[in-house]
Short mmCIF file of C-alpha atoms in Angstrom, two decimals:
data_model
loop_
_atom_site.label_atom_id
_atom_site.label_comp_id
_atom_site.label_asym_id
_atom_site.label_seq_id
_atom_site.Cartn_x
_atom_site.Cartn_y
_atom_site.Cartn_z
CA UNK A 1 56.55 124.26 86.65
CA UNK A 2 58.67 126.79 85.61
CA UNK A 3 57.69 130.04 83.23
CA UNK A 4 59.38 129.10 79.84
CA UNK A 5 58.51 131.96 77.84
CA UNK A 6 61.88 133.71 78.28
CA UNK A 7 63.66 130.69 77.31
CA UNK A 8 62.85 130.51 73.64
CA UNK A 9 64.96 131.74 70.83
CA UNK A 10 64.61 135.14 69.12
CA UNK A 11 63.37 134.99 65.75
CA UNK A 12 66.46 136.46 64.68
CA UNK A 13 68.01 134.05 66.49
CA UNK A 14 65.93 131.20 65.02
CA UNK A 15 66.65 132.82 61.50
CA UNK A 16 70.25 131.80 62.18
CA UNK A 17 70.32 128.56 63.38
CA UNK A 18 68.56 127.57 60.42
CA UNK A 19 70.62 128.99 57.78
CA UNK A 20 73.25 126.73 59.53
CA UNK A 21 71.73 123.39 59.73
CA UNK A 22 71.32 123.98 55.67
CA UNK A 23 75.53 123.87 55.75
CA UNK A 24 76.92 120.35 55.71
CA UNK A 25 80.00 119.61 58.20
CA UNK A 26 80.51 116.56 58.07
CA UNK A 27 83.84 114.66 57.67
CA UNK A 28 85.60 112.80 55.06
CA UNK A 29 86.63 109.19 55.99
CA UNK A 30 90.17 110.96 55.35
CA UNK A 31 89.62 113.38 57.89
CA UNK A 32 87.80 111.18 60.48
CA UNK A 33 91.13 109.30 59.96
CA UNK A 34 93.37 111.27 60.70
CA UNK A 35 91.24 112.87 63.68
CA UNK A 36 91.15 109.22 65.71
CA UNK A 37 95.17 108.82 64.55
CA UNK A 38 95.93 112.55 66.70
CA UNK A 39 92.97 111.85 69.09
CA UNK A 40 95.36 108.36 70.38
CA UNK A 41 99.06 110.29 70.21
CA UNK A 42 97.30 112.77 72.32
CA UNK A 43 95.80 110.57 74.66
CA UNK A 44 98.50 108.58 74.97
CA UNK A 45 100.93 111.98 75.41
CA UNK A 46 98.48 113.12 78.23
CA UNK A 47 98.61 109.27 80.25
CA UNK A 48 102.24 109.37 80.20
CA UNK A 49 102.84 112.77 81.71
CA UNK A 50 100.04 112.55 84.31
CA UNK A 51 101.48 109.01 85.18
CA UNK A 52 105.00 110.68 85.71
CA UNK A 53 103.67 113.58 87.54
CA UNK A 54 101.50 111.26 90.00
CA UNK A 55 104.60 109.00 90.58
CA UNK A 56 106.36 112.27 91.47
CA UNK A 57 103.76 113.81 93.80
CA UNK A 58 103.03 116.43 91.25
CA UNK A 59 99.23 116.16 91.27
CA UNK A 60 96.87 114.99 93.62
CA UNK A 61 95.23 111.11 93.19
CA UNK A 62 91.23 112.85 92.63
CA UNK A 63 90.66 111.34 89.17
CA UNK A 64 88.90 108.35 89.51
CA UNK A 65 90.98 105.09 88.38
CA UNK A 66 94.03 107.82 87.87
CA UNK A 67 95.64 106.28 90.77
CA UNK A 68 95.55 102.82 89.39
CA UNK A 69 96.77 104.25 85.67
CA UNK A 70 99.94 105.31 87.93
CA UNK A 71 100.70 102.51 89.68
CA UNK A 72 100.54 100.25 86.16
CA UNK A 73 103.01 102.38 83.94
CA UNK A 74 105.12 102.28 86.88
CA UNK A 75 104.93 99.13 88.44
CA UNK A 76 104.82 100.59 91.85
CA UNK A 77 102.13 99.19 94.48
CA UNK A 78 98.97 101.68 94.09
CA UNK A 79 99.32 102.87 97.66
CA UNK A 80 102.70 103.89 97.29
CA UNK A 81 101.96 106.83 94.73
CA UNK A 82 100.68 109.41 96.80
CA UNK A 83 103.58 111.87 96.14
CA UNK A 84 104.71 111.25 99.70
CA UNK A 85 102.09 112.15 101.93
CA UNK A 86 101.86 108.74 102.88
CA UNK A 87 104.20 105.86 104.48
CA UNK A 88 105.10 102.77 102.47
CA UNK A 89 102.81 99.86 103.03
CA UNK A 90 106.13 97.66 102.50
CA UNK A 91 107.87 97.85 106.28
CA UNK A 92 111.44 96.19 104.65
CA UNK A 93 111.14 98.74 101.96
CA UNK A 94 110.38 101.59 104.01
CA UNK A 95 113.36 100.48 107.08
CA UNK A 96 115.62 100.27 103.99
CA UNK A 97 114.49 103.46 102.80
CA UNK A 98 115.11 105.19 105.41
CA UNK A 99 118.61 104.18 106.03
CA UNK A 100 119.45 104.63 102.63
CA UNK A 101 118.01 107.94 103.18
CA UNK A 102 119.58 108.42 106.52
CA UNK A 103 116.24 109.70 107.84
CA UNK A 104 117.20 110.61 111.84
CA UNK A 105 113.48 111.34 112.31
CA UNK A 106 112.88 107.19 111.58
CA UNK A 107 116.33 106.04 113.05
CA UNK A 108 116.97 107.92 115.86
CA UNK A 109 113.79 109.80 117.44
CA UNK A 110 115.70 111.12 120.36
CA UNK A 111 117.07 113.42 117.60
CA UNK A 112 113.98 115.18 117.20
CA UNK A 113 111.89 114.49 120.57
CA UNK A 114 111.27 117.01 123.23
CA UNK A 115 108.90 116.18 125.77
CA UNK A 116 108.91 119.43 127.52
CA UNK A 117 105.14 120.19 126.48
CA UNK A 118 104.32 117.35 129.15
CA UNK A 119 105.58 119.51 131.86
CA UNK A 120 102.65 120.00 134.62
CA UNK A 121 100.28 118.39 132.63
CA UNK A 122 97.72 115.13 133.09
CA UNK A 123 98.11 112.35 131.32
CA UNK A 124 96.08 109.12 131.31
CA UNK A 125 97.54 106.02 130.41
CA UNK A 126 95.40 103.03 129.80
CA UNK A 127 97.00 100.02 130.29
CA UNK A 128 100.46 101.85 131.19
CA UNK A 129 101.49 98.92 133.67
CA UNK A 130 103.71 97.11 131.05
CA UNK A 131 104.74 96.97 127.99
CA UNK A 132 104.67 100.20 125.62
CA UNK A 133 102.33 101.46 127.87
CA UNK A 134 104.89 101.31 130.78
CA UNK A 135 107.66 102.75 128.81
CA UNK A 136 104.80 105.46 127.79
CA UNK A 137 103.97 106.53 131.24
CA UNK A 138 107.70 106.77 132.40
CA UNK A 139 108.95 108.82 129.59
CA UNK A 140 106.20 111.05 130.34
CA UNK A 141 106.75 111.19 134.02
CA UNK A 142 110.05 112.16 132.88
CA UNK A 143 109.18 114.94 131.15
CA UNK A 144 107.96 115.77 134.38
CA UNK A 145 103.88 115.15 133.62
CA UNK A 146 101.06 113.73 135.99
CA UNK A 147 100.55 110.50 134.87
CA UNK A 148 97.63 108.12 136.04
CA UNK A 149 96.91 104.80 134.76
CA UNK A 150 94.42 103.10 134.30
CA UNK A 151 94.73 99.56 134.34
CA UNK A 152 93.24 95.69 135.39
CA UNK A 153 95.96 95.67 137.85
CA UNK A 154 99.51 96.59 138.94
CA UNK A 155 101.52 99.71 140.24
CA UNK A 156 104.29 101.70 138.82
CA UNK A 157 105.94 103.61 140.73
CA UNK A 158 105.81 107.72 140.27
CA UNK A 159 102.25 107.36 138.93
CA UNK A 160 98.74 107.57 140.22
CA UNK A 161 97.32 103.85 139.29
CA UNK A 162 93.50 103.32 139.26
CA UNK A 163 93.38 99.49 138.63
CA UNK A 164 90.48 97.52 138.25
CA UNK A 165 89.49 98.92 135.23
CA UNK A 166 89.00 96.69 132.41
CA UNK A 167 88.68 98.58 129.07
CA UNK A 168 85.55 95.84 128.36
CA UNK A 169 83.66 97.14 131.12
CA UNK A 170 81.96 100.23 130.94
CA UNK A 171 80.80 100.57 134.28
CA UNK A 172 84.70 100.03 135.31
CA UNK A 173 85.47 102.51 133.20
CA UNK A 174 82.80 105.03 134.18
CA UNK A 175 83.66 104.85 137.78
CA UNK A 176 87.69 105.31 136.90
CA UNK A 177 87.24 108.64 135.16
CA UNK A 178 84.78 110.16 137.41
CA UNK A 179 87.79 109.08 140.16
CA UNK A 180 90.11 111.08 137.85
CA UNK A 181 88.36 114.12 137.42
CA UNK A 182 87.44 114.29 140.89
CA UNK A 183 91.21 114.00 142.23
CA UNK A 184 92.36 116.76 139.99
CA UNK A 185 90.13 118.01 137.59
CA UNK A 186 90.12 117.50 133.27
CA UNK A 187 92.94 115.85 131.76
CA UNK A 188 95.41 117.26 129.29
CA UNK A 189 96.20 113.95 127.50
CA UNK A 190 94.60 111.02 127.46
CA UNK A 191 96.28 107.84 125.41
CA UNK A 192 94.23 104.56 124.56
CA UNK A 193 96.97 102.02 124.79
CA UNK A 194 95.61 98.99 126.10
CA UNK A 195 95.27 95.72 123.58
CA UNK A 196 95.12 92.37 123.19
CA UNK A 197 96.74 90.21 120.25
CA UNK A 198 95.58 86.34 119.96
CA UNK A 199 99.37 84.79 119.34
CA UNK A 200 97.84 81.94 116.75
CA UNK A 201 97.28 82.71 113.62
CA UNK A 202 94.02 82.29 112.03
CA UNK A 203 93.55 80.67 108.27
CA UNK A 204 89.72 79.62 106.54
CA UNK A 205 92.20 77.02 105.35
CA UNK A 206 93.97 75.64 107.80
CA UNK A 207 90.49 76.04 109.49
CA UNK A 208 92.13 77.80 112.36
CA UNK A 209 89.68 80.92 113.18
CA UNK A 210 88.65 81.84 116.56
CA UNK A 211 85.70 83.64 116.42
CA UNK A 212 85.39 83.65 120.14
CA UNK A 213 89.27 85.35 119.68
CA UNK A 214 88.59 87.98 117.30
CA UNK A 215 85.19 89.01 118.89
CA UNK A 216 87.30 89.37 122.23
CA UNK A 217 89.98 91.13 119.93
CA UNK A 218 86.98 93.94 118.70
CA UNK A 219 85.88 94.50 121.99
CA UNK A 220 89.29 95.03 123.63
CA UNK A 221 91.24 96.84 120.63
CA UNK A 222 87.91 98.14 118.71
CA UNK A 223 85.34 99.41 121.29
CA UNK A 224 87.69 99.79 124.31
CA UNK A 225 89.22 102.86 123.78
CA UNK A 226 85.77 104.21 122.67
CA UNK A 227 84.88 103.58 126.20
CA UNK A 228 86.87 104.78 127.42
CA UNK A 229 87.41 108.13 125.83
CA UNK A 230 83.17 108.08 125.92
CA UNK A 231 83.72 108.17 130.06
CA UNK A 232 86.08 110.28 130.68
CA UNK A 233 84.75 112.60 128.22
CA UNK A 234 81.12 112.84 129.90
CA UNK A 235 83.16 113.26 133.24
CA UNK A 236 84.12 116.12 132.32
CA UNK A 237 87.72 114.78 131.81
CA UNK A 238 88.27 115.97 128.18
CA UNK A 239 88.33 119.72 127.85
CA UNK A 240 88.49 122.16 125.11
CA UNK A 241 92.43 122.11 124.41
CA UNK A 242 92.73 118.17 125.62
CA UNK A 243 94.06 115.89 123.38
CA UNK A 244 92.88 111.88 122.87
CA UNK A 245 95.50 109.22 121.38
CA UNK A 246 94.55 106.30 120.12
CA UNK A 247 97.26 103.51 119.98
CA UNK A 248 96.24 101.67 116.85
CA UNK A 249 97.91 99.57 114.34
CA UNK A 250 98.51 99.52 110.41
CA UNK A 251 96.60 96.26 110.36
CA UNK A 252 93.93 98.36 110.34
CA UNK A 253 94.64 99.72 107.16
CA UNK A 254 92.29 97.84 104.42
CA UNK A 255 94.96 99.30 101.49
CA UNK A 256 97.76 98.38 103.01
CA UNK A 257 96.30 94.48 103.32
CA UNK A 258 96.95 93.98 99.29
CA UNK A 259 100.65 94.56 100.09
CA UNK A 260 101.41 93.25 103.93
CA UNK A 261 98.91 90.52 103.27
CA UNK A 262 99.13 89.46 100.12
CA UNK A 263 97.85 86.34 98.54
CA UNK A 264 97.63 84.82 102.06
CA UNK A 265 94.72 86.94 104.17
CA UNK A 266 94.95 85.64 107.53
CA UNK A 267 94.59 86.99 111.18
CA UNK A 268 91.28 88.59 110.93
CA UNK A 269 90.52 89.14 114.78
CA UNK A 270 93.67 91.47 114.75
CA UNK A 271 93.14 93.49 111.37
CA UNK A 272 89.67 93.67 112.18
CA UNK A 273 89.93 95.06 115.40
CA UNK A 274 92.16 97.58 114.39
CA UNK A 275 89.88 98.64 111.68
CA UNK A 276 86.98 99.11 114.09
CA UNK A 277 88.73 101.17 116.39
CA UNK A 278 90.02 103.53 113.57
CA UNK A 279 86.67 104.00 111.99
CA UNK A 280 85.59 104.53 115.94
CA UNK A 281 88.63 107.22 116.25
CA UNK A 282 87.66 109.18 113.02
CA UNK A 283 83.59 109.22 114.26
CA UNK A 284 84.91 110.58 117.01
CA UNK A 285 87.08 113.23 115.53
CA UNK A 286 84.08 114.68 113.86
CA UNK A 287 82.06 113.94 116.92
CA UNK A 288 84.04 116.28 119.33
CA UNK A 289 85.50 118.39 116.78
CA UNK A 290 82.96 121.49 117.96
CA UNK A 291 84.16 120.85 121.34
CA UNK A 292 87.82 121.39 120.88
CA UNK A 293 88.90 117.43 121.65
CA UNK A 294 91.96 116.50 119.38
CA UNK A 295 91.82 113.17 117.99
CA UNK A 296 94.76 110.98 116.48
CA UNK A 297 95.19 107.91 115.55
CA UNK A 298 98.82 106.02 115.99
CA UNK A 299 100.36 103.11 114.74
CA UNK A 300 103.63 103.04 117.15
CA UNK A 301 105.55 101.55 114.77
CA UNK A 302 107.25 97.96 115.24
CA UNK A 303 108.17 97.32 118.97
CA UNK A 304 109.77 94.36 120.68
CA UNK A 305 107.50 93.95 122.81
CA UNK A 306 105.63 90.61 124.11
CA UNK A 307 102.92 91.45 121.90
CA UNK A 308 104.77 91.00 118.95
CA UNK A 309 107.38 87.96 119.72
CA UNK A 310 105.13 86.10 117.59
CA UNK A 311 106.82 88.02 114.90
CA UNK A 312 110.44 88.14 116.16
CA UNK A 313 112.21 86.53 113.34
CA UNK A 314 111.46 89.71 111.64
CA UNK A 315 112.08 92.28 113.97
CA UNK A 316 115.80 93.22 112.54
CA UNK A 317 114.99 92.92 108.42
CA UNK A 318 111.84 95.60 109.56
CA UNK A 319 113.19 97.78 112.25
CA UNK A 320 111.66 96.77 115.14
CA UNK A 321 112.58 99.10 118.25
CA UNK A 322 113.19 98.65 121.88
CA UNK A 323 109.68 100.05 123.86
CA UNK A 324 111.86 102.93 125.40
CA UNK A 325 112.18 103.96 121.77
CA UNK A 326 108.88 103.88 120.45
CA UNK A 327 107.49 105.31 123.22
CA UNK A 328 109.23 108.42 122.48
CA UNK A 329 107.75 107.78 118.73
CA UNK A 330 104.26 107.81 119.96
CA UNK A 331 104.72 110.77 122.33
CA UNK A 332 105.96 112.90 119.86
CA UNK A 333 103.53 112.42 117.80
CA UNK A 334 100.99 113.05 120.76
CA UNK A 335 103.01 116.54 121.16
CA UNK A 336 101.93 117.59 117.33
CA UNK A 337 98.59 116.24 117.11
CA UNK A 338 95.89 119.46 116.83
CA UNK A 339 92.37 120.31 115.89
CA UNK A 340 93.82 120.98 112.60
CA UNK A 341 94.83 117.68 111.99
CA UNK A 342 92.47 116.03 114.21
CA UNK A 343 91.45 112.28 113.12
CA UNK A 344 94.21 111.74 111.23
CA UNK A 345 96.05 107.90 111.32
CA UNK A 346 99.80 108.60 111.52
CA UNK A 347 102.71 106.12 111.39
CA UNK A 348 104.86 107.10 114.49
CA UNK A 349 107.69 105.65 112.56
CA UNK A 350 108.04 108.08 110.02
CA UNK A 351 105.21 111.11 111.02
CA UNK A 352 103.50 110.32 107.82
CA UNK A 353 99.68 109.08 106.96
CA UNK A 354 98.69 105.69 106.71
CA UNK A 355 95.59 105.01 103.95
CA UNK A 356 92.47 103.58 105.12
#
């Protein structure tokens, strides 16, 4: 619908391109020759110095398949080329690294943790009866916060418990936070630890899936600490300035499945859980982002906790850590998380991103 008229050529203009359509360019079969021989040198010049620059961090992974280029001249796993800004999907490779390294941040995070900026502040702890979730809420009432729990049952002494909450039930969990903010007003933390982990493993093969398991799984470890941020947030509970933790896990990384999980799968209630509640963090990053709510995502790293004696016979070849230990991981982590950085999924082992 547009006027044209100012879009055609001059007739000077014209005159021109004329005279030059009478002039022939085109190419011997000598020179088209030797234009496809430099075109490949220079190609191939060009594929070898980007792949060298991406496996040194030198250029960010935009180009589409550039990533993949990478990781095939080098023989390195495609999500372990992101100049890193990322942690290594491998968990032997990236203990081993680390020592090698001699990394005090990974080995020894009373080296770098300082849980003053807990002093006089609230901080809910669901499901901080036991577990990493006790040794959460006692570390935190030792850096001399306010710590309530929330939690089916139990007591811990030092702490403000409100039990009968069950992260599955929303009513539960609407009646808890109202409780909270009532008894002392917002909260200055609030961490999402509660889970669940079915201890058999699931196979199509072995024809071993639960899908009653794995739907329980979702709700608990996907949609629970949605809940429960959802209630305390509409209580009034989460200020501008407050900060919401999500305990997570790596098995919700899809990437890191082609590495951790390769050529066997398995376990789907747990890595699918985990993957819902991560895409349910990062919604609601963006979601309370105008309201000054800081979001973060945390895998705590490898525990010895009961959760995970179903993988015991690993715990020393991957680092596993006593819960005193990786609570202080996951607080510290807590302690940097901001509106700057807000939705991000960090590995508590190492402070660094893990992929989608």
């Amino acid at each position: 619908k547009a006027d044209t008229t100012n879009l055609l050529p001059s007739p000077r203009l014209t005159a021109r391109n004329n005279a030059l359509q009478r002039v022939s360019f085109l190419p011997s079969q000598r020179t088209k020759r030797m234009i496809s021989s430099a075109a490949r040198v220079l190609a191939l010049a060009v594929l070898s110095r980007t792949a060298s620059a991406l496996r040194a961090g030198r250029l960010p992974l935009r180009l589409k398949g550039a990533r993949a280029v990478a990781a095939q001249m080098s023989s390195v796993p495609a999500d372990e080329t992101r100049g890193g800004s990322h942690s290594l999907a491998d968990q032997v490779a990236r203990f081993a690294r680390a020592k090698e390294e001699k990394n005090e941040r990974y080995l020894d995070i009373a080296s770098v943790y300082d849980g003053s900026f807990l002093e006089g502040k609230r901080v809910v702890v669901t499901g901080g009866n036991r577990g990493l979730g006790l040794e959460i809420s006692q570390a935190a009432m030792a850096a001399g916060a306010d710590v309530l729990i929330m939690c089916r049952k139990g007591d811990v002494p030092g702490a403000t418990v409100y039990a009968g909450v069950d992260v599955t039930d929303g009513a539960a969990c609407d009646a808890a936070a109202a409780k909270i903010v009532a008894d002392g007003g917002p909260v200055d933390y609030l961490i999402n630890n509660a889970g669940y982990f079915y201890e058999a493993k699931e196979t199509v093969l072995d024809r071993t899936l639960n899908f009653d398991e794995e739907l329980k799984q979702i709700d608990i470890c996907g949609v629970g600490p949605l809940r429960v941020s959802a209630a305390l947030y509409n209580a009034g509970g989460l200020q501008p300035g407050s900060t919401c933790a999500i305990i997570t896990s790596q098995a919700g990384s899809a990437e890191w499945r082609f590495t951790q999980n390769k050529g066997e799968g398995g376990d789907y209630g747990h890595h699918m859980s985990r993957a819902a509640c991560n895409i349910a963090g990062v919604l609601l990053s963006e979601e309370l982002k105008s309201k000054g709510v800081a979001i973060v995502l945390l895998h705590p790293g490898f525990n010895r906790t009961d959760m995970t004696k179903k993988y015991a016979h690993i715990w020393d070849v991957e680092g596993a850590v006593e819960p005193a230990e990786g609570a202080m991981r996951v607080l510290y982590e807590v302690g940097r998380a901001s509106m700057e950085t807000t939705g991000a999924f960090v590995n508590c082992e190492d402070g660094l991103r893990i992929p989608w």
